[in-house]
Structures are given as structure tokens and as C-alpha cells.
Amino acid sequence: LNLDESFKAFLMERLEDYSLSVTALNAFLKDPQEFLWVHLLQKPQAKAPHLSFGTVMHAALERRNLAWQAQEPFETEDLITTFQKVLNEREVFTETERAHYLHAGEKTLREYGEETASDQPIILSTERAIVARYSDIPLFGKVDRIDLFQKDGQDCRVIDYKTGQPKKTEAAVRKDENLFRQLVFYKLLTDLSPSFTHTATLFTLDFVGNEKEGRRIIDLEITEEEVKELKALIKKVWQKIIALDFSVIT
């Protein structure tokens, strides 16, 4: 990839206020040029229907979390109504896709809502944006939900919702490099962020289920060694980014 001087200057300017997310990190590792165009230059892209569906599911769960955090009632029917409203108003689908995802989402959320209706989580944060710096590298992430284990306690768990095919075991999660890296990245963010004053000790993937499979929860603890490995990888990738080197890491 040949970059002329004016384009290089533009990219350096763009990097001045750029923070690295785990999505962007994973994109660079898969294809540095995809990272350049999609993440750094933010080239407009059509959103895949399954990603739009995931956005709608997250929005419905976020609304319930906010209600629960405020100690307001939010029933399974409220969850489904919110889902229907967001799906019809905010995301673009063909009529066939809309009908398919409406059916799939209603079925999944009814089962999920009923299974979790009696939960009484101590929700610390919903859709929490976390910023941090590692070795002068700006990092950013957004966490679906953070729960305290005890009221006014220090320790917490970070929860990430997943709407795709559920993983069945912790080993399967660890084998999926992108997925596992996401949790280690959250650990790094919560450890380093000056504004995050709690201690994240458990990282939970909450697979909400789909038409064929029910909900599955996978809890993981992240070791210091795993964080150390991620730090080394982030450093390696960031050095390439600031050198405007968009070749594959070997």
C-alpha cells in the first residue's frame, strides 16, 4: 500500500484523537487494510442484517438494565415491546429479514426474559464507556453491563451479551481468539482506567440464545499473564499503526 505524503499527514492527524478498541484491534490482526479503511477512516459500510439484529437485541436488554438499575419494574412483555419498537424504527431490513428477525427475537427474548425475570442483580453500570491508557496508547471500550457482587462492594463482574451461536464451554471461548481477546481487553481497561474504581474479577459472556438453542452463560477469570500477553500485542499493533504500516503482522 503506497501512501503519498498528504495522505500520511492526514492519517497522522486522524491518529491524534484516535483510541484503540478491541474491535479495531481484532480488525487489524485480521486485515490491517480493513482496519485502515473501516476503523481509522470510517468508510461507510452497509450493516449486515445479523449485526443489525444484534444491535436491536442489545437495545432491548439495555432498556431493561436501566430500569432494573433504577429499581423500576420491567417485565418480559416490556422487553419484547422495546425490541419490536427498536427493530421497526431504528434498523434497516428488507421485509423478509424484518419478519424473520421479528419472529426470532420475540421467541428468544420471551425465553430469556422468563428465565431471568427473578434475577435481582446489583447493577453498577449499563453501557459503560471506559477509557484508559497503556504505555501512552489510548484505549477505549464499551461494556454492556457491570454488576456488583455485594451492595457497596468493591468487586464486580463485567457482562457482555452475545446474540450469535452460543459457545458451550469456557474452553470453546478461549479457543475463539477474537472473543477471548475481548474479555482480556475489558480486564485491561478496568484495571487501567482512572475513572473505574471497582475491581473486575469475573468476566461473563451471556449468550441470550437463538431459535434453536437456549441461553448459556460462560464465566471466566482472566490471569495477569493473559493481560501481559495482550499488552505486548497491543504495543506491537500500535507501533505499526503510528508508523502507518498496514502490512500483515508476521
GROMACS .gro file of C-alpha atoms in nm:
model
  250
    1LEU     CA    1   0.000   0.000   0.000
    2ASN     CA    2   0.163   0.323  -0.117
    3LEU     CA    3   0.064   0.632   0.079
    4ASP     CA    4   0.152   0.976  -0.052
    5GLU     CA    5   0.277   1.246   0.185
    6SER     CA    6  -0.050   1.438   0.209
    7PHE     CA    7  -0.243   1.117   0.288
    8LYS     CA    8   0.017   1.026   0.552
    9ALA     CA    9  -0.022   1.372   0.708
   10PHE     CA   10  -0.400   1.326   0.710
   11LEU     CA   11  -0.367   0.986   0.880
   12MET     CA   12  -0.131   1.123   1.146
   13GLU     CA   13  -0.382   1.397   1.218
   14ARG     CA   14  -0.658   1.137   1.245
   15LEU     CA   15  -0.447   0.939   1.493
   16GLU     CA   16  -0.410   1.238   1.724
   17ASP     CA   17  -0.752   1.176   1.877
   18TYR     CA   18  -0.788   0.807   1.796
   19SER     CA   19  -0.839   0.543   2.068
   20LEU     CA   20  -0.791   0.173   2.005
   21SER     CA   21  -1.090  -0.054   2.075
   22VAL     CA   22  -1.079  -0.433   2.084
   23THR     CA   23  -1.294  -0.441   1.767
   24ALA     CA   24  -1.035  -0.228   1.587
   25LEU     CA   25  -0.750  -0.438   1.730
   26ASN     CA   26  -0.913  -0.759   1.605
   27ALA     CA   27  -0.972  -0.596   1.266
   28PHE     CA   28  -0.603  -0.503   1.237
   29LEU     CA   29  -0.496  -0.857   1.324
   30LYS     CA   30  -0.732  -0.998   1.060
   31ASP     CA   31  -0.658  -0.744   0.786
   32PRO     CA   32  -0.462  -0.421   0.853
   33GLN     CA   33  -0.607  -0.255   0.543
   34GLU     CA   34  -0.961  -0.327   0.661
   35PHE     CA   35  -0.861  -0.156   0.986
   36LEU     CA   36  -0.733   0.143   0.787
   37TRP     CA   37  -1.048   0.193   0.580
   38VAL     CA   38  -1.320   0.085   0.821
   39HIS     CA   39  -1.183   0.188   1.162
   40LEU     CA   40  -0.934   0.467   1.105
   41LEU     CA   41  -1.100   0.634   0.805
   42GLN     CA   42  -1.452   0.519   0.898
   43LYS     CA   43  -1.553   0.438   0.543
   44PRO     CA   44  -1.935   0.396   0.535
   45GLN     CA   45  -2.045   0.035   0.517
   46ALA     CA   46  -2.377  -0.139   0.479
   47LYS     CA   47  -2.462  -0.310   0.808
   48ALA     CA   48  -2.510  -0.686   0.781
   49PRO     CA   49  -2.864  -0.793   0.888
   50HIS     CA   50  -2.738  -1.017   1.171
   51LEU     CA   51  -2.540  -0.723   1.314
   52SER     CA   52  -2.848  -0.500   1.298
   53PHE     CA   53  -3.041  -0.774   1.479
   54GLY     CA   54  -2.772  -0.784   1.748
   55THR     CA   55  -2.798  -0.405   1.790
   56VAL     CA   56  -3.175  -0.430   1.843
   57MET     CA   57  -3.140  -0.713   2.097
   58HIS     CA   58  -2.877  -0.515   2.288
   59ALA     CA   59  -3.101  -0.205   2.290
   60ALA     CA   60  -3.389  -0.400   2.444
   61LEU     CA   61  -3.163  -0.553   2.711
   62GLU     CA   62  -3.009  -0.212   2.782
   63ARG     CA   63  -3.354  -0.065   2.843
   64ARG     CA   64  -3.430  -0.341   3.094
   65ASN     CA   65  -3.093  -0.295   3.265
   66LEU     CA   66  -3.154   0.079   3.304
   67ALA     CA   67  -3.496   0.010   3.457
   68TRP     CA   68  -3.356  -0.253   3.692
   69GLN     CA   69  -3.068  -0.023   3.787
   70ALA     CA   70  -3.326   0.241   3.882
   71GLN     CA   71  -3.518  -0.035   4.067
   72GLU     CA   72  -3.816   0.003   3.836
   73PRO     CA   73  -4.021  -0.296   3.715
   74PHE     CA   74  -3.953  -0.420   3.364
   75GLU     CA   75  -4.140  -0.733   3.260
   76THR     CA   76  -4.072  -0.977   2.978
   77GLU     CA   77  -4.351  -0.812   2.777
   78ASP     CA   78  -4.172  -0.476   2.816
   79LEU     CA   79  -3.856  -0.640   2.683
   80ILE     CA   80  -4.041  -0.768   2.375
   81THR     CA   81  -4.226  -0.439   2.315
   82THR     CA   82  -3.895  -0.246   2.330
   83PHE     CA   83  -3.738  -0.495   2.088
   84GLN     CA   84  -4.028  -0.460   1.839
   85LYS     CA   85  -4.019  -0.079   1.857
   86VAL     CA   86  -3.642  -0.054   1.803
   87LEU     CA   87  -3.645  -0.313   1.523
   88ASN     CA   88  -3.917  -0.122   1.337
   89GLU     CA   89  -3.780   0.228   1.394
   90ARG     CA   90  -3.401   0.219   1.407
   91GLU     CA   91  -3.260  -0.053   1.183
   92VAL     CA   92  -3.286  -0.115   0.809
   93PHE     CA   93  -3.414  -0.457   0.697
   94THR     CA   94  -3.589  -0.595   0.391
   95GLU     CA   95  -3.946  -0.709   0.461
   96THR     CA   96  -3.834  -1.075   0.461
   97GLU     CA   97  -3.548  -1.003   0.703
   98ARG     CA   98  -3.774  -0.797   0.927
   99ALA     CA   99  -4.031  -1.077   0.953
  100HIS     CA  100  -3.757  -1.335   1.021
  101TYR     CA  101  -3.577  -1.132   1.288
  102LEU     CA  102  -3.902  -1.018   1.450
  103HIS     CA  103  -4.004  -1.381   1.499
  104ALA     CA  104  -3.655  -1.490   1.610
  105GLY     CA  105  -3.614  -1.200   1.855
  106GLU     CA  106  -3.959  -1.236   2.013
  107LYS     CA  107  -3.909  -1.609   2.071
  108THR     CA  108  -3.556  -1.568   2.209
  109LEU     CA  109  -3.640  -1.272   2.435
  110ARG     CA  110  -3.954  -1.440   2.571
  111GLU     CA  111  -3.749  -1.741   2.680
  112TYR     CA  112  -3.460  -1.524   2.803
  113GLY     CA  113  -3.691  -1.281   2.983
  114GLU     CA  114  -3.876  -1.558   3.164
  115GLU     CA  115  -3.553  -1.733   3.263
  116THR     CA  116  -3.403  -1.412   3.406
  117ALA     CA  117  -3.723  -1.250   3.542
  118SER     CA  118  -3.648  -1.340   3.904
  119ASP     CA  119  -3.285  -1.220   3.887
  120GLN     CA  120  -3.202  -0.942   4.131
  121PRO     CA  121  -2.867  -0.811   4.008
  122ILE     CA  122  -2.693  -0.517   4.175
  123ILE     CA  123  -2.629  -0.326   3.853
  124LEU     CA  124  -2.344  -0.078   3.881
  125SER     CA  125  -2.339   0.036   3.516
  126THR     CA  126  -2.519  -0.016   3.187
  127GLU     CA  127  -2.345   0.050   2.853
  128ARG     CA  128  -2.042   0.185   3.039
  129ALA     CA  129  -1.779   0.358   2.825
  130ILE     CA  130  -1.430   0.306   2.967
  131VAL     CA  131  -1.117   0.492   2.857
  132ALA     CA  132  -0.762   0.412   2.963
  133ARG     CA  133  -0.401   0.449   2.852
  134TYR     CA  134  -0.141   0.179   2.834
  135SER     CA  135   0.216   0.293   2.770
  136ASP     CA  136   0.078   0.613   2.614
  137ILE     CA  137  -0.159   0.413   2.389
  138PRO     CA  138  -0.519   0.541   2.419
  139LEU     CA  139  -0.767   0.257   2.470
  140PHE     CA  140  -1.146   0.260   2.462
  141GLY     CA  141  -1.426   0.013   2.520
  142LYS     CA  142  -1.794  -0.008   2.597
  143VAL     CA  143  -1.926  -0.270   2.838
  144ASP     CA  144  -2.285  -0.394   2.824
  145ARG     CA  145  -2.332  -0.433   3.197
  146ILE     CA  146  -2.134  -0.433   3.523
  147ASP     CA  147  -2.276  -0.596   3.837
  148LEU     CA  148  -2.156  -0.573   4.194
  149PHE     CA  149  -2.139  -0.895   4.392
  150GLN     CA  150  -2.243  -0.710   4.708
  151LYS     CA  151  -2.417  -0.378   4.764
  152ASP     CA  152  -2.150  -0.108   4.808
  153GLY     CA  153  -1.888  -0.377   4.741
  154GLN     CA  154  -1.559  -0.336   4.557
  155ASP     CA  155  -1.554  -0.647   4.337
  156CYS     CA  156  -1.766  -0.668   4.024
  157ARG     CA  157  -1.836  -0.875   3.717
  158VAL     CA  158  -1.831  -0.750   3.360
  159ILE     CA  159  -2.111  -0.891   3.142
  160ASP     CA  160  -2.115  -0.897   2.764
  161TYR     CA  161  -2.428  -1.005   2.575
  162LYS     CA  162  -2.392  -1.224   2.269
  163THR     CA  163  -2.671  -1.287   2.019
  164GLY     CA  164  -2.488  -1.529   1.789
  165GLN     CA  165  -2.437  -1.903   1.820
  166PRO     CA  166  -2.381  -1.982   2.190
  167LYS     CA  167  -2.048  -2.126   2.297
  168LYS     CA  168  -2.090  -2.429   2.519
  169THR     CA  169  -1.775  -2.424   2.732
  170GLU     CA  170  -1.505  -2.196   2.868
  171ALA     CA  171  -1.255  -2.388   2.653
  172ALA     CA  172  -1.457  -2.301   2.340
  173VAL     CA  173  -1.449  -1.931   2.435
  174ARG     CA  174  -1.073  -1.940   2.493
  175LYS     CA  175  -1.027  -2.111   2.156
  176ASP     CA  176  -1.207  -1.825   1.979
  177GLU     CA  177  -0.919  -1.575   1.982
  178ASN     CA  178  -1.123  -1.266   1.895
  179LEU     CA  179  -1.388  -1.342   2.155
  180PHE     CA  180  -1.144  -1.423   2.433
  181ARG     CA  181  -0.930  -1.119   2.347
  182GLN     CA  182  -1.238  -0.903   2.401
  183LEU     CA  183  -1.265  -1.017   2.763
  184VAL     CA  184  -0.893  -0.973   2.832
  185PHE     CA  185  -0.920  -0.623   2.680
  186TYR     CA  186  -1.205  -0.543   2.923
  187LYS     CA  187  -0.986  -0.664   3.210
  188LEU     CA  188  -0.705  -0.436   3.091
  189LEU     CA  189  -0.942  -0.138   3.058
  190THR     CA  190  -1.095  -0.181   3.403
  191ASP     CA  191  -0.751  -0.226   3.560
  192LEU     CA  192  -0.600   0.083   3.395
  193SER     CA  193  -0.887   0.331   3.377
  194PRO     CA  194  -0.851   0.607   3.638
  195SER     CA  195  -1.228   0.660   3.643
  196PHE     CA  196  -1.308   0.293   3.707
  197THR     CA  197  -1.266   0.249   4.081
  198HIS     CA  198  -1.404  -0.104   4.122
  199THR     CA  199  -1.220  -0.433   4.072
  200ALA     CA  200  -1.345  -0.656   3.790
  201THR     CA  201  -1.281  -1.014   3.899
  202LEU     CA  202  -1.518  -1.210   3.673
  203PHE     CA  203  -1.595  -1.175   3.303
  204THR     CA  204  -1.923  -1.320   3.181
  205LEU     CA  205  -2.046  -1.394   2.833
  206ASP     CA  206  -2.425  -1.407   2.840
  207PHE     CA  207  -2.534  -1.585   2.521
  208VAL     CA  208  -2.901  -1.493   2.505
  209GLY     CA  209  -2.981  -1.787   2.277
  210ASN     CA  210  -3.140  -1.815   1.936
  211GLU     CA  211  -3.423  -2.002   1.763
  212LYS     CA  212  -3.252  -2.338   1.810
  213GLU     CA  213  -3.065  -2.304   2.139
  214GLY     CA  214  -3.143  -2.154   2.476
  215ARG     CA  215  -2.941  -1.921   2.693
  216ARG     CA  216  -2.591  -2.011   2.802
  217ILE     CA  217  -2.362  -1.829   3.045
  218ILE     CA  218  -1.984  -1.867   3.046
  219ASP     CA  219  -1.787  -1.714   3.334
  220LEU     CA  220  -1.413  -1.658   3.300
  221GLU     CA  221  -1.136  -1.530   3.522
  222ILE     CA  222  -0.851  -1.353   3.342
  223THR     CA  223  -0.494  -1.408   3.460
  224GLU     CA  224  -0.219  -1.147   3.483
  225GLU     CA  225  -0.022  -1.350   3.228
  226GLU     CA  226  -0.308  -1.322   2.977
  227VAL     CA  227  -0.321  -0.944   3.032
  228LYS     CA  228   0.056  -0.926   2.985
  229GLU     CA  229   0.030  -1.111   2.651
  230LEU     CA  230  -0.241  -0.872   2.533
  231LYS     CA  231  -0.031  -0.569   2.634
  232ALA     CA  232   0.257  -0.697   2.419
  233LEU     CA  233   0.020  -0.748   2.125
  234ILE     CA  234  -0.134  -0.401   2.163
  235LYS     CA  235   0.214  -0.245   2.170
  236LYS     CA  236   0.314  -0.434   1.854
  237VAL     CA  237  -0.002  -0.333   1.667
  238TRP     CA  238   0.012   0.031   1.784
  239GLN     CA  239   0.373   0.065   1.669
  240LYS     CA  240   0.266  -0.045   1.322
  241ILE     CA  241  -0.033   0.189   1.324
  242ILE     CA  242   0.166   0.500   1.416
  243ALA     CA  243   0.433   0.401   1.161
  244LEU     CA  244   0.145   0.388   0.905
  245ASP     CA  245   0.248   0.032   0.832
  246PHE     CA  246  -0.067  -0.152   0.723
  247SER     CA  247   0.101  -0.479   0.636
  248VAL     CA  248   0.008  -0.810   0.800
  249ILE     CA  249   0.181  -0.890   1.130
  250THR     CA  250   0.416  -1.183   1.079
   0.00000   0.00000   0.00000
